[in-house]
Amino acid sequence: MGASNSPSYHVVIVGAGIAGLSASIALTLKGHKVTIIERTLALQNIGSVLLIPPQVSRLLDSYGVFTRLVEKDMVRDGLDWLRYADGSVLGKTDFTWQKGVYGYPTLAAPRAEYQSVLYERALELGINIRLGCKIEGIDQGSPSLTLIGGEVIMADLIVGADGVRSKTRAAVLGEDFEPIRGDKSYLCRADGAAMRADPLTAPLMEAGILRSWWGPGRHLIALPLRREDLYDMIAVFDEAYEGKPETPLHTNWNTKGDVDHLRKAFADYDPRLRRALDYVPADECRLWNILSLPDLPTWVSPSGNVVILGDAAHAMRPYLAQGAAMAVEDGAVLAECLSRAEKVDEIIKAMKAYESIRKLRAEKLKNASEESGVEKHLPDGEQQRQRDEHMKMVMNTLLTKIPAKGEKNMHPMHWIMGHDVVGHANVELDKVFGTK
Ligand SMILES: Cc1cc2nc3c(=O)[nH]c(=O)nc-3n(C[C@H](O)[C@H](O)[C@H](O)COP(=O)(O)OP(=O)(O)OC[C@H]3O[C@@H](n4cnc5c(N)ncnc54)[C@H](O)[C@@H]3O)c2cc1C
């Protein structure tokens, strides 16, 4: 028996990214036995900064991880939305306000550090993480997983957390879906010391503020990394934008970007940002194809014993910075659902509940993300002026006070940040399984 007298199942998770590791912790804390299969030999020190929104900070706190992230200096004051040409402030997201309203702020986490904090916690909980293991195939019926070399691993449940190019997805769907290519991104880092020595860029390094410059067809989000003395920048280009970079068919974290092209692409932006781009060494600029998925017919195999989560299920364009957040939410809900299955035969019912709770929200977020991209990348004109007016209204009214108890929270992102992931899952699960 696992925690709270529910059965303990053997769960095999494919992939030790944010999705796989966070799900492994949630499942272990519920009393399940978890094995992770990861193809890389060691965790990769890759990726840019991920925002961890309040509803996920709360989950991570229940996993014993939030304080460790805070100790790694991931707390910031807020995020300023800026007009591209002159850097004037269009709106603000105040992380202190979020803390007052939701109990937790948004954190800004370098992906590699975030992953390694989850990894350490998983090891501490005794989770078996097998690095350097590649999958030959998955039999959704048994269910079992065969590694290259022939080893067969049996499980009660197999969870595909193997990213946008998931192999597990084909075992769930019977066929695979090719990810959608389109948007492009540059991930780059400027020299912090040089930025601080320059009066034009020094203010960008000082404040605990992230900044996002919105302009026609592309935007750029940036923040100072205090521990590494770098200025981290992510530039995102819309698929339809003519000046987007050319990319090879497949990119990885080592695909070199053309820093001169990046500078040219932002030549009509805020002078502070242009100067910051001057401080990016050529070898600190990477190019990245942004991949997303269409809404999939299902996330659960016919047997109910293989499921997908994270980018494997709902890779999305990054305009609301919620892809990894949805992955962590998936894992938390998966753990709640599995623990409602009192015997192996009920796992299928529990996994169908997982899909019905999660799919709608993740896909709604994916669509909202698309819309947000259109809004951020508007060309100058009437629509852009209306957007800017609306931003000011939100900034000057909704974000000036913390709603009183019982007062409706009108923040446009409240449905995301104010979501009680575990509470909502249990309300839905009570409808399927009866009250706990
Ligand atoms: C530019 C950009 C900015 C973003 N910003 C944010 C943000 O601010 N906030 C946010 O929440 N999200 C953000 N995202 C989205 C976020 O990065 C992803 O949603 C998230 O990292 C996905 O995590 P994952 O664990 O599902 O997949 P991955 O990180 O891809 O991990 C998959 C893991 O599975 C392993 N694997 C793959 N195949 C196999 C196999 N066959 N066998 C064994 N192991 C395998 C891989 O090696 C890897 O370790 C951003 C994305 C982009 C592109």
CSV table of C-alpha atoms and ligand atoms in Angstrom, one decimal:
chain,number,residue,atom,x,y,z
A,1,MET,CA,0.0,0.0,0.0
A,2,GLY,CA,1.2,3.5,-0.8
A,3,ALA,CA,0.4,6.8,0.9
A,4,SER,CA,-3.1,7.1,2.5
A,5,ASN,CA,-3.7,3.3,2.0
A,6,SER,CA,-4.1,3.5,-1.8
A,7,PRO,CA,-2.2,0.9,-3.8
A,8,SER,CA,1.4,1.3,-4.8
A,9,TYR,CA,2.1,0.8,-8.6
A,10,HIS,CA,5.3,0.5,-10.6
A,11,VAL,CA,5.5,3.5,-12.9
A,12,VAL,CA,8.1,3.8,-15.6
A,13,ILE,CA,8.6,7.3,-16.9
A,14,VAL,CA,10.5,8.0,-20.1
A,15,GLY,CA,12.4,11.2,-20.0
A,16,ALA,CA,14.1,13.1,-17.2
A,17,GLY,CA,13.2,16.7,-18.3
A,18,ILE,CA,11.1,19.0,-16.2
A,19,ALA,CA,7.9,16.9,-16.9
A,20,GLY,CA,9.4,13.5,-16.1
A,21,LEU,CA,11.3,14.6,-12.9
A,22,SER,CA,8.4,16.6,-11.5
A,23,ALA,CA,5.9,13.7,-12.2
A,24,SER,CA,8.3,11.2,-10.6
A,25,ILE,CA,8.3,13.2,-7.4
A,26,ALA,CA,4.5,13.6,-7.3
A,27,LEU,CA,4.0,9.9,-7.9
A,28,THR,CA,6.6,8.9,-5.3
A,29,LEU,CA,5.1,11.1,-2.7
A,30,LYS,CA,1.9,9.3,-3.3
A,31,GLY,CA,3.6,6.0,-2.5
A,32,HIS,CA,4.3,4.7,-6.0
A,33,LYS,CA,7.5,3.1,-7.1
A,34,VAL,CA,9.1,5.0,-10.0
A,35,THR,CA,11.8,4.3,-12.5
A,36,ILE,CA,12.9,6.9,-15.0
A,37,ILE,CA,14.5,6.0,-18.3
A,38,GLU,CA,16.6,8.9,-19.8
A,39,ARG,CA,18.5,8.6,-23.0
A,40,THR,CA,21.3,11.1,-22.2
A,41,LEU,CA,24.3,9.9,-20.1
A,42,ALA,CA,24.1,13.0,-17.9
A,43,LEU,CA,21.7,15.9,-17.4
A,44,GLN,CA,22.5,18.5,-20.1
A,45,ASN,CA,23.4,22.0,-19.0
A,46,ILE,CA,21.1,23.4,-21.6
A,47,GLY,CA,18.2,25.8,-22.1
A,48,SER,CA,17.3,29.3,-21.2
A,49,VAL,CA,15.4,30.8,-18.4
A,50,LEU,CA,11.9,29.3,-17.6
A,51,LEU,CA,9.3,31.3,-15.7
A,52,ILE,CA,7.6,29.3,-13.0
A,53,PRO,CA,4.2,30.8,-12.4
A,54,PRO,CA,2.4,30.9,-8.9
A,55,GLN,CA,0.2,27.8,-9.4
A,56,VAL,CA,3.3,25.8,-10.1
A,57,SER,CA,5.4,27.4,-7.4
A,58,ARG,CA,2.7,26.0,-5.0
A,59,LEU,CA,3.0,22.5,-6.4
A,60,LEU,CA,6.8,22.7,-6.2
A,61,ASP,CA,6.5,23.7,-2.5
A,62,SER,CA,4.5,20.6,-1.8
A,63,TYR,CA,7.3,18.6,-3.4
A,64,GLY,CA,10.0,20.2,-1.1
A,65,VAL,CA,11.6,22.0,-4.1
A,66,PHE,CA,10.3,25.6,-4.0
A,67,THR,CA,12.6,26.8,-1.1
A,68,ARG,CA,15.6,25.3,-2.9
A,69,LEU,CA,14.8,27.3,-6.0
A,70,VAL,CA,14.4,30.4,-4.0
A,71,GLU,CA,17.8,29.7,-2.4
A,72,LYS,CA,19.3,29.6,-5.9
A,73,ASP,CA,18.3,33.3,-6.3
A,74,MET,CA,15.4,32.8,-8.7
A,75,VAL,CA,13.1,35.4,-7.1
A,76,ARG,CA,12.5,38.6,-9.1
A,77,ASP,CA,10.3,41.6,-8.6
A,78,GLY,CA,8.3,41.5,-11.8
A,79,LEU,CA,8.2,41.6,-15.6
A,80,ASP,CA,7.9,44.9,-17.6
A,81,TRP,CA,6.2,44.9,-21.0
A,82,LEU,CA,7.9,47.5,-23.2
A,83,ARG,CA,7.2,49.2,-26.5
A,84,TYR,CA,9.9,48.0,-28.9
A,85,ALA,CA,11.1,51.4,-30.3
A,86,ASP,CA,11.6,53.4,-27.2
A,87,GLY,CA,11.4,51.0,-24.3
A,88,SER,CA,8.4,52.8,-22.8
A,89,VAL,CA,6.5,50.7,-20.3
A,90,LEU,CA,3.2,49.3,-21.7
A,91,GLY,CA,2.4,47.1,-18.7
A,92,LYS,CA,3.8,45.3,-15.7
A,93,THR,CA,3.4,41.9,-14.1
A,94,ASP,CA,4.2,42.4,-10.4
A,95,PHE,CA,5.5,39.2,-8.8
A,96,THR,CA,5.0,40.7,-5.3
A,97,TRP,CA,1.3,41.2,-6.2
A,98,GLN,CA,1.1,37.6,-7.2
A,99,LYS,CA,2.6,36.5,-3.9
A,100,GLY,CA,0.0,38.6,-2.1
A,101,VAL,CA,-2.9,37.2,-4.1
A,102,TYR,CA,-1.8,33.6,-4.7
A,103,GLY,CA,0.6,33.0,-1.9
A,104,TYR,CA,3.5,32.4,-4.3
A,105,PRO,CA,5.3,34.5,-6.9
A,106,THR,CA,6.6,33.7,-10.3
A,107,LEU,CA,10.2,32.5,-10.2
A,108,ALA,CA,12.7,32.9,-13.0
A,109,ALA,CA,14.6,29.6,-13.3
A,110,PRO,CA,17.6,28.8,-15.6
A,111,ARG,CA,16.3,25.5,-17.0
A,112,ALA,CA,19.5,23.5,-16.2
A,113,GLU,CA,19.3,24.6,-12.5
A,114,TYR,CA,15.6,23.9,-12.3
A,115,GLN,CA,16.1,20.4,-13.7
A,116,SER,CA,19.0,19.7,-11.4
A,117,VAL,CA,17.1,20.7,-8.3
A,118,LEU,CA,14.3,18.3,-9.3
A,119,TYR,CA,16.8,15.6,-10.1
A,120,GLU,CA,18.5,16.0,-6.6
A,121,ARG,CA,15.0,15.8,-5.0
A,122,ALA,CA,14.1,12.7,-7.0
A,123,LEU,CA,17.4,11.0,-6.0
A,124,GLU,CA,16.7,11.9,-2.3
A,125,LEU,CA,13.3,10.2,-2.6
A,126,GLY,CA,15.0,7.0,-3.8
A,127,ILE,CA,13.7,7.3,-7.4
A,128,ASN,CA,15.6,5.0,-9.7
A,129,ILE,CA,16.9,7.2,-12.5
A,130,ARG,CA,18.6,5.2,-15.3
A,131,LEU,CA,20.7,7.5,-17.5
A,132,GLY,CA,22.0,6.6,-20.9
A,133,CYS,CA,19.1,4.1,-21.7
A,134,LYS,CA,17.5,4.2,-25.1
A,135,ILE,CA,14.1,2.7,-25.9
A,136,GLU,CA,13.7,0.1,-28.6
A,137,GLY,CA,9.9,-0.2,-28.3
A,138,ILE,CA,6.9,0.0,-26.1
A,139,ASP,CA,4.1,-2.5,-25.8
A,140,GLN,CA,1.1,-0.7,-24.6
A,141,GLY,CA,-0.8,-3.9,-24.0
A,142,SER,CA,1.4,-5.6,-21.4
A,143,PRO,CA,2.6,-2.8,-20.7
A,144,SER,CA,6.3,-3.1,-21.1
A,145,LEU,CA,9.2,-1.2,-22.5
A,146,THR,CA,12.2,-2.7,-24.3
A,147,LEU,CA,15.6,-1.0,-24.2
A,148,ILE,CA,18.1,-1.1,-26.9
A,149,GLY,CA,20.2,-4.2,-25.9
A,150,GLY,CA,17.1,-6.2,-25.2
A,151,GLU,CA,16.2,-5.6,-21.6
A,152,VAL,CA,12.5,-5.6,-21.0
A,153,ILE,CA,11.0,-3.6,-18.2
A,154,MET,CA,7.5,-4.4,-17.0
A,155,ALA,CA,5.3,-1.7,-15.4
A,156,ASP,CA,1.8,-1.0,-14.3
A,157,LEU,CA,1.9,2.3,-16.0
A,158,ILE,CA,4.3,3.8,-18.6
A,159,VAL,CA,4.5,7.6,-18.8
A,160,GLY,CA,5.9,9.3,-21.9
A,161,ALA,CA,7.6,12.5,-20.7
A,162,ASP,CA,10.0,12.4,-23.6
A,163,GLY,CA,9.5,15.8,-25.2
A,164,VAL,CA,8.0,17.1,-28.4
A,165,ARG,CA,9.7,14.3,-30.5
A,166,SER,CA,8.3,11.6,-28.1
A,167,LYS,CA,8.6,8.0,-29.0
A,168,THR,CA,6.0,7.0,-26.4
A,169,ARG,CA,3.4,9.1,-28.3
A,170,ALA,CA,3.3,6.6,-31.1
A,171,ALA,CA,2.5,3.8,-28.6
A,172,VAL,CA,-0.4,5.8,-27.4
A,173,LEU,CA,-1.8,6.9,-30.7
A,174,GLY,CA,-0.8,4.0,-32.9
A,175,GLU,CA,0.8,6.5,-35.3
A,176,ASP,CA,2.8,9.6,-34.7
A,177,PHE,CA,2.2,13.3,-35.4
A,178,GLU,CA,4.9,15.4,-36.9
A,179,PRO,CA,5.5,18.5,-34.8
A,180,ILE,CA,4.7,21.9,-36.4
A,181,ARG,CA,7.7,24.0,-37.3
A,182,GLY,CA,7.4,27.7,-37.7
A,183,ASP,CA,8.6,30.2,-35.1
A,184,LYS,CA,12.3,30.6,-34.6
A,185,SER,CA,14.3,31.7,-31.6
A,186,TYR,CA,17.7,33.1,-30.7
A,187,LEU,CA,18.9,32.3,-27.2
A,188,CYS,CA,21.8,34.4,-26.2
A,189,ARG,CA,23.8,35.9,-23.2
A,190,ALA,CA,25.6,39.2,-22.9
A,191,ASP,CA,28.6,39.8,-20.7
A,192,GLY,CA,27.2,41.2,-17.4
A,193,ALA,CA,30.4,43.1,-16.4
A,194,ALA,CA,30.4,44.9,-19.7
A,195,MET,CA,26.7,45.7,-19.4
A,196,ARG,CA,27.3,47.1,-15.9
A,197,ALA,CA,30.2,49.3,-17.0
A,198,ASP,CA,28.1,50.9,-19.7
A,199,PRO,CA,25.8,53.7,-18.3
A,200,LEU,CA,23.2,52.9,-21.0
A,201,THR,CA,22.9,49.2,-20.1
A,202,ALA,CA,23.8,49.3,-16.4
A,203,PRO,CA,20.2,49.8,-15.3
A,204,LEU,CA,19.1,46.6,-17.1
A,205,MET,CA,21.6,44.7,-14.9
A,206,GLU,CA,20.7,46.3,-11.6
A,207,ALA,CA,17.0,45.7,-11.1
A,208,GLY,CA,15.3,42.5,-10.3
A,209,ILE,CA,13.1,43.1,-13.3
A,210,LEU,CA,12.6,41.0,-16.4
A,211,ARG,CA,11.9,43.0,-19.6
A,212,SER,CA,10.0,42.0,-22.7
A,213,TRP,CA,10.1,44.3,-25.7
A,214,TRP,CA,7.1,43.8,-28.1
A,215,GLY,CA,7.5,44.7,-31.7
A,216,PRO,CA,6.2,43.8,-35.2
A,217,GLY,CA,6.8,40.1,-35.9
A,218,ARG,CA,9.2,39.5,-33.0
A,219,HIS,CA,9.8,40.1,-29.4
A,220,LEU,CA,12.6,39.7,-26.9
A,221,ILE,CA,12.5,38.8,-23.2
A,222,ALA,CA,15.6,39.4,-21.0
A,223,LEU,CA,16.8,39.3,-17.5
A,224,PRO,CA,20.1,39.5,-15.5
A,225,LEU,CA,21.4,36.2,-14.2
A,226,ARG,CA,23.0,37.3,-10.9
A,227,ARG,CA,24.8,34.1,-10.1
A,228,GLU,CA,26.6,34.0,-13.5
A,229,ASP,CA,26.9,37.7,-14.2
A,230,LEU,CA,25.2,37.4,-17.6
A,231,TYR,CA,22.3,39.1,-19.3
A,232,ASP,CA,20.0,36.3,-20.6
A,233,MET,CA,17.9,37.0,-23.7
A,234,ILE,CA,15.4,35.1,-25.7
A,235,ALA,CA,14.4,36.5,-29.1
A,236,VAL,CA,11.3,34.9,-30.7
A,237,PHE,CA,10.4,35.4,-34.3
A,238,ASP,CA,6.9,34.8,-35.7
A,239,GLU,CA,6.8,32.2,-38.6
A,240,ALA,CA,5.3,34.9,-40.8
A,241,TYR,CA,8.0,37.5,-40.1
A,242,GLU,CA,10.1,38.1,-43.2
A,243,GLY,CA,13.3,38.9,-41.2
A,244,LYS,CA,13.3,35.7,-39.2
A,245,PRO,CA,16.5,33.7,-39.2
A,246,GLU,CA,17.1,30.7,-41.6
A,247,THR,CA,17.4,27.5,-39.6
A,248,PRO,CA,18.4,24.0,-40.4
A,249,LEU,CA,15.6,21.4,-40.3
A,250,HIS,CA,16.7,20.2,-36.9
A,251,THR,CA,18.3,22.4,-34.2
A,252,ASN,CA,19.7,21.4,-30.9
A,253,TRP,CA,21.1,23.4,-28.0
A,254,ASN,CA,24.5,23.6,-29.8
A,255,THR,CA,23.1,25.0,-33.1
A,256,LYS,CA,25.1,28.3,-33.5
A,257,GLY,CA,23.1,31.5,-34.1
A,258,ASP,CA,24.3,34.4,-36.2
A,259,VAL,CA,24.7,37.3,-33.7
A,260,ASP,CA,25.1,39.8,-36.6
A,261,HIS,CA,21.7,38.8,-37.9
A,262,LEU,CA,20.2,39.0,-34.5
A,263,ARG,CA,21.5,42.6,-34.1
A,264,LYS,CA,20.2,43.6,-37.5
A,265,ALA,CA,16.8,42.0,-36.7
A,266,PHE,CA,16.5,44.3,-33.6
A,267,ALA,CA,18.2,47.4,-35.1
A,268,ASP,CA,14.9,49.5,-34.7
A,269,TYR,CA,14.5,48.5,-31.0
A,270,ASP,CA,15.2,50.4,-27.7
A,271,PRO,CA,18.8,51.7,-27.8
A,272,ARG,CA,19.5,49.9,-24.4
A,273,LEU,CA,18.6,46.6,-25.9
A,274,ARG,CA,20.6,47.2,-29.1
A,275,ARG,CA,23.6,48.0,-26.9
A,276,ALA,CA,23.0,44.9,-24.8
A,277,LEU,CA,23.1,42.8,-28.0
A,278,ASP,CA,26.6,44.4,-28.8
A,279,TYR,CA,27.8,42.6,-25.6
A,280,VAL,CA,26.8,39.1,-26.8
A,281,PRO,CA,29.9,37.1,-27.7
A,282,ALA,CA,29.5,35.2,-31.0
A,283,ASP,CA,29.7,31.8,-29.2
A,284,GLU,CA,26.9,32.8,-26.8
A,285,CYS,CA,24.2,32.9,-29.5
A,286,ARG,CA,22.2,29.8,-30.3
A,287,LEU,CA,19.5,29.2,-32.8
A,288,TRP,CA,16.4,27.2,-32.0
A,289,ASN,CA,13.4,25.9,-34.0
A,290,ILE,CA,10.3,26.3,-31.9
A,291,LEU,CA,8.1,23.1,-32.3
A,292,SER,CA,4.5,22.7,-31.3
A,293,LEU,CA,1.9,20.0,-31.6
A,294,PRO,CA,-1.7,20.0,-32.9
A,295,ASP,CA,-4.4,19.0,-30.5
A,296,LEU,CA,-4.0,15.2,-30.3
A,297,PRO,CA,-6.9,12.8,-30.4
A,298,THR,CA,-5.9,11.2,-27.1
A,299,TRP,CA,-3.2,11.1,-24.4
A,300,VAL,CA,-4.0,7.6,-23.3
A,301,SER,CA,-3.3,4.3,-25.0
A,302,PRO,CA,-6.2,1.9,-25.7
A,303,SER,CA,-5.1,-0.3,-22.8
A,304,GLY,CA,-5.0,2.7,-20.5
A,305,ASN,CA,-1.5,1.7,-19.4
A,306,VAL,CA,0.6,4.2,-21.4
A,307,VAL,CA,0.1,8.0,-21.2
A,308,ILE,CA,1.9,11.1,-22.3
A,309,LEU,CA,2.5,14.4,-20.5
A,310,GLY,CA,4.5,17.6,-20.9
A,311,ASP,CA,5.8,18.6,-24.4
A,312,ALA,CA,5.1,15.0,-25.6
A,313,ALA,CA,1.4,15.8,-25.3
A,314,HIS,CA,1.0,19.5,-25.8
A,315,ALA,CA,4.2,21.3,-27.0
A,316,MET,CA,3.2,24.9,-27.5
A,317,ARG,CA,4.5,28.2,-28.8
A,318,PRO,CA,6.2,30.0,-25.9
A,319,TYR,CA,4.2,33.3,-25.8
A,320,LEU,CA,2.7,32.8,-22.4
A,321,ALA,CA,5.7,31.0,-20.9
A,322,GLN,CA,3.6,28.1,-19.6
A,323,GLY,CA,4.9,25.0,-21.5
A,324,ALA,CA,6.9,23.6,-18.6
A,325,ALA,CA,4.3,24.9,-16.2
A,326,MET,CA,1.6,22.7,-17.9
A,327,ALA,CA,4.0,19.8,-17.7
A,328,VAL,CA,4.4,20.1,-13.9
A,329,GLU,CA,0.6,20.5,-13.6
A,330,ASP,CA,0.2,17.3,-15.6
A,331,GLY,CA,2.4,15.3,-13.3
A,332,ALA,CA,0.6,16.5,-10.2
A,333,VAL,CA,-2.8,15.5,-11.6
A,334,LEU,CA,-1.5,12.2,-12.9
A,335,ALA,CA,-0.4,11.3,-9.4
A,336,GLU,CA,-3.8,12.2,-7.9
A,337,CYS,CA,-5.6,10.2,-10.6
A,338,LEU,CA,-3.4,7.1,-10.3
A,339,SER,CA,-3.9,7.0,-6.5
A,340,ARG,CA,-7.7,6.7,-7.1
A,341,ALA,CA,-7.2,3.4,-8.9
A,342,GLU,CA,-7.8,0.8,-6.2
A,343,LYS,CA,-6.6,-2.1,-8.4
A,344,VAL,CA,-4.7,-2.5,-11.6
A,345,ASP,CA,-7.9,-2.9,-13.6
A,346,GLU,CA,-9.0,0.6,-12.6
A,347,ILE,CA,-5.9,2.3,-14.0
A,348,ILE,CA,-7.6,2.8,-17.3
A,349,LYS,CA,-10.4,4.7,-15.6
A,350,ALA,CA,-7.9,6.8,-13.7
A,351,MET,CA,-6.0,7.6,-16.8
A,352,LYS,CA,-9.1,8.6,-18.7
A,353,ALA,CA,-9.9,10.9,-15.8
A,354,TYR,CA,-6.3,12.3,-16.1
A,355,GLU,CA,-6.8,13.0,-19.8
A,356,SER,CA,-10.2,14.7,-19.3
A,357,ILE,CA,-8.9,16.9,-16.5
A,358,ARG,CA,-5.7,17.9,-18.2
A,359,LYS,CA,-6.2,17.9,-22.0
A,360,LEU,CA,-8.8,20.7,-22.0
A,361,ARG,CA,-6.7,23.1,-19.8
A,362,ALA,CA,-3.4,22.4,-21.6
A,363,GLU,CA,-5.0,22.9,-25.1
A,364,LYS,CA,-6.8,26.0,-23.9
A,365,LEU,CA,-3.5,27.4,-22.8
A,366,LYS,CA,-1.9,26.4,-26.1
A,367,ASN,CA,-4.6,28.4,-28.0
A,368,ALA,CA,-4.2,31.3,-25.6
A,369,SER,CA,-0.5,31.2,-26.3
A,370,GLU,CA,-1.1,31.5,-30.0
A,371,GLU,CA,-3.4,34.5,-29.5
A,372,SER,CA,-0.8,36.1,-27.2
A,373,GLY,CA,1.8,35.8,-29.9
A,374,VAL,CA,-0.4,37.7,-32.4
A,375,GLU,CA,-1.0,40.4,-29.8
A,376,LYS,CA,2.7,40.7,-28.8
A,377,HIS,CA,3.8,40.9,-32.5
A,378,LEU,CA,1.2,43.4,-33.8
A,379,PRO,CA,2.5,45.8,-36.4
A,380,ASP,CA,2.2,49.5,-35.5
A,381,GLY,CA,-1.3,50.8,-36.2
A,382,GLU,CA,-4.8,51.0,-34.7
A,383,GLN,CA,-4.9,47.5,-33.2
A,384,GLN,CA,-1.5,48.0,-31.6
A,385,ARG,CA,-2.7,51.3,-30.1
A,386,GLN,CA,-5.8,49.6,-28.7
A,387,ARG,CA,-3.6,46.9,-27.2
A,388,ASP,CA,-1.4,49.4,-25.5
A,389,GLU,CA,-4.4,51.3,-24.1
A,390,HIS,CA,-5.8,48.1,-22.7
A,391,MET,CA,-2.4,47.2,-21.1
A,392,LYS,CA,-2.4,50.6,-19.4
A,393,MET,CA,-5.9,50.1,-18.1
A,394,VAL,CA,-5.0,46.7,-16.6
A,395,MET,CA,-1.8,48.2,-15.1
A,396,ASN,CA,-3.6,51.2,-13.5
A,397,THR,CA,-6.7,49.4,-12.2
A,398,LEU,CA,-6.5,45.7,-11.8
A,399,LEU,CA,-2.9,45.5,-10.5
A,400,THR,CA,-3.0,48.4,-8.1
A,401,LYS,CA,-4.6,46.4,-5.2
A,402,ILE,CA,-5.0,42.9,-3.9
A,403,PRO,CA,-8.7,41.8,-4.3
A,404,ALA,CA,-10.6,41.7,-1.0
A,405,LYS,CA,-11.8,38.3,0.2
A,406,GLY,CA,-14.8,37.3,-2.0
A,407,GLU,CA,-14.1,40.0,-4.5
A,408,LYS,CA,-13.7,38.7,-8.1
A,409,ASN,CA,-10.2,38.6,-9.4
A,410,MET,CA,-10.3,40.3,-12.8
A,411,HIS,CA,-6.7,39.8,-13.8
A,412,PRO,CA,-6.6,38.4,-17.4
A,413,MET,CA,-4.2,35.6,-16.3
A,414,HIS,CA,-6.2,34.7,-13.2
A,415,TRP,CA,-7.5,31.5,-14.9
A,416,ILE,CA,-3.9,30.4,-15.2
A,417,MET,CA,-2.2,31.6,-12.0
A,418,GLY,CA,-5.2,31.1,-9.7
A,419,HIS,CA,-5.8,27.5,-10.7
A,420,ASP,CA,-5.9,25.1,-7.8
A,421,VAL,CA,-4.4,22.2,-9.7
A,422,VAL,CA,-4.7,19.5,-7.0
A,423,GLY,CA,-8.0,20.8,-5.6
A,424,HIS,CA,-9.6,20.9,-9.0
A,425,ALA,CA,-8.4,17.4,-9.9
A,426,ASN,CA,-9.9,16.0,-6.7
A,427,VAL,CA,-13.3,17.7,-7.4
A,428,GLU,CA,-13.3,16.0,-10.8
A,429,LEU,CA,-12.1,12.7,-9.5
A,430,ASP,CA,-14.8,12.6,-6.8
A,431,LYS,CA,-17.3,12.7,-9.7
A,432,VAL,CA,-15.7,9.7,-11.2
A,433,PHE,CA,-14.6,7.6,-8.2
A,434,GLY,CA,-16.8,9.0,-5.4
A,435,THR,CA,-15.7,11.1,-2.5
A,436,LYS,CA,-12.4,10.0,-0.9
B,1,LIG,C1,12.1,29.8,-26.3
B,1,LIG,C2,11.3,29.1,-25.3
B,1,LIG,C3,11.0,29.7,-24.0
B,1,LIG,C4,10.2,29.0,-23.1
B,1,LIG,N1,9.9,29.6,-21.9
B,1,LIG,C5,9.1,28.9,-21.0
B,1,LIG,C6,8.8,29.5,-19.7
B,1,LIG,O1,9.2,30.6,-19.4
B,1,LIG,N2,8.0,28.8,-18.9
B,1,LIG,C7,7.6,27.6,-19.2
B,1,LIG,O2,6.8,27.0,-18.3
B,1,LIG,N3,7.9,27.0,-20.3
B,1,LIG,C8,8.7,27.6,-21.3
B,1,LIG,N4,9.0,27.0,-22.4
B,1,LIG,C9,8.5,25.6,-22.7
B,1,LIG,C10,9.4,24.6,-22.0
B,1,LIG,O3,10.7,24.7,-22.3
B,1,LIG,C11,9.0,23.1,-22.3
B,1,LIG,O4,7.5,23.1,-22.3
B,1,LIG,C12,9.5,22.1,-21.3
B,1,LIG,O5,10.8,22.3,-21.1
B,1,LIG,C13,9.1,20.7,-21.7
B,1,LIG,O6,9.6,19.8,-20.8
B,1,LIG,P1,9.5,18.2,-21.0
B,1,LIG,O7,10.1,17.6,-19.9
B,1,LIG,O8,8.1,17.9,-21.4
B,1,LIG,O9,10.4,18.0,-22.3
B,1,LIG,P2,12.0,18.0,-22.6
B,1,LIG,O10,12.6,19.2,-21.8
B,1,LIG,O11,12.2,18.0,-24.0
B,1,LIG,O12,12.5,16.7,-21.9
B,1,LIG,C14,12.3,15.4,-22.5
B,1,LIG,C15,13.4,14.5,-21.9
B,1,LIG,O13,13.1,13.2,-22.4
B,1,LIG,C16,14.4,12.6,-22.9
B,1,LIG,N5,14.1,11.7,-24.0
B,1,LIG,C17,13.6,12.0,-25.2
B,1,LIG,N6,13.4,10.9,-25.9
B,1,LIG,C18,13.8,9.8,-25.2
B,1,LIG,C19,13.8,8.4,-25.4
B,1,LIG,N7,13.4,7.9,-26.5
B,1,LIG,N8,14.2,7.7,-24.3
B,1,LIG,C20,14.6,8.2,-23.2
B,1,LIG,N9,14.6,9.5,-22.9
B,1,LIG,C21,14.2,10.4,-23.9
B,1,LIG,C22,15.2,13.8,-23.3
B,1,LIG,O14,16.6,13.5,-23.4
B,1,LIG,C23,14.8,14.8,-22.2
B,1,LIG,O15,15.6,14.7,-21.1
B,1,LIG,C24,9.8,27.6,-23.4
B,1,LIG,C25,10.1,27.0,-24.6
B,1,LIG,C26,10.8,27.7,-25.5
B,1,LIG,C27,11.2,27.1,-26.9
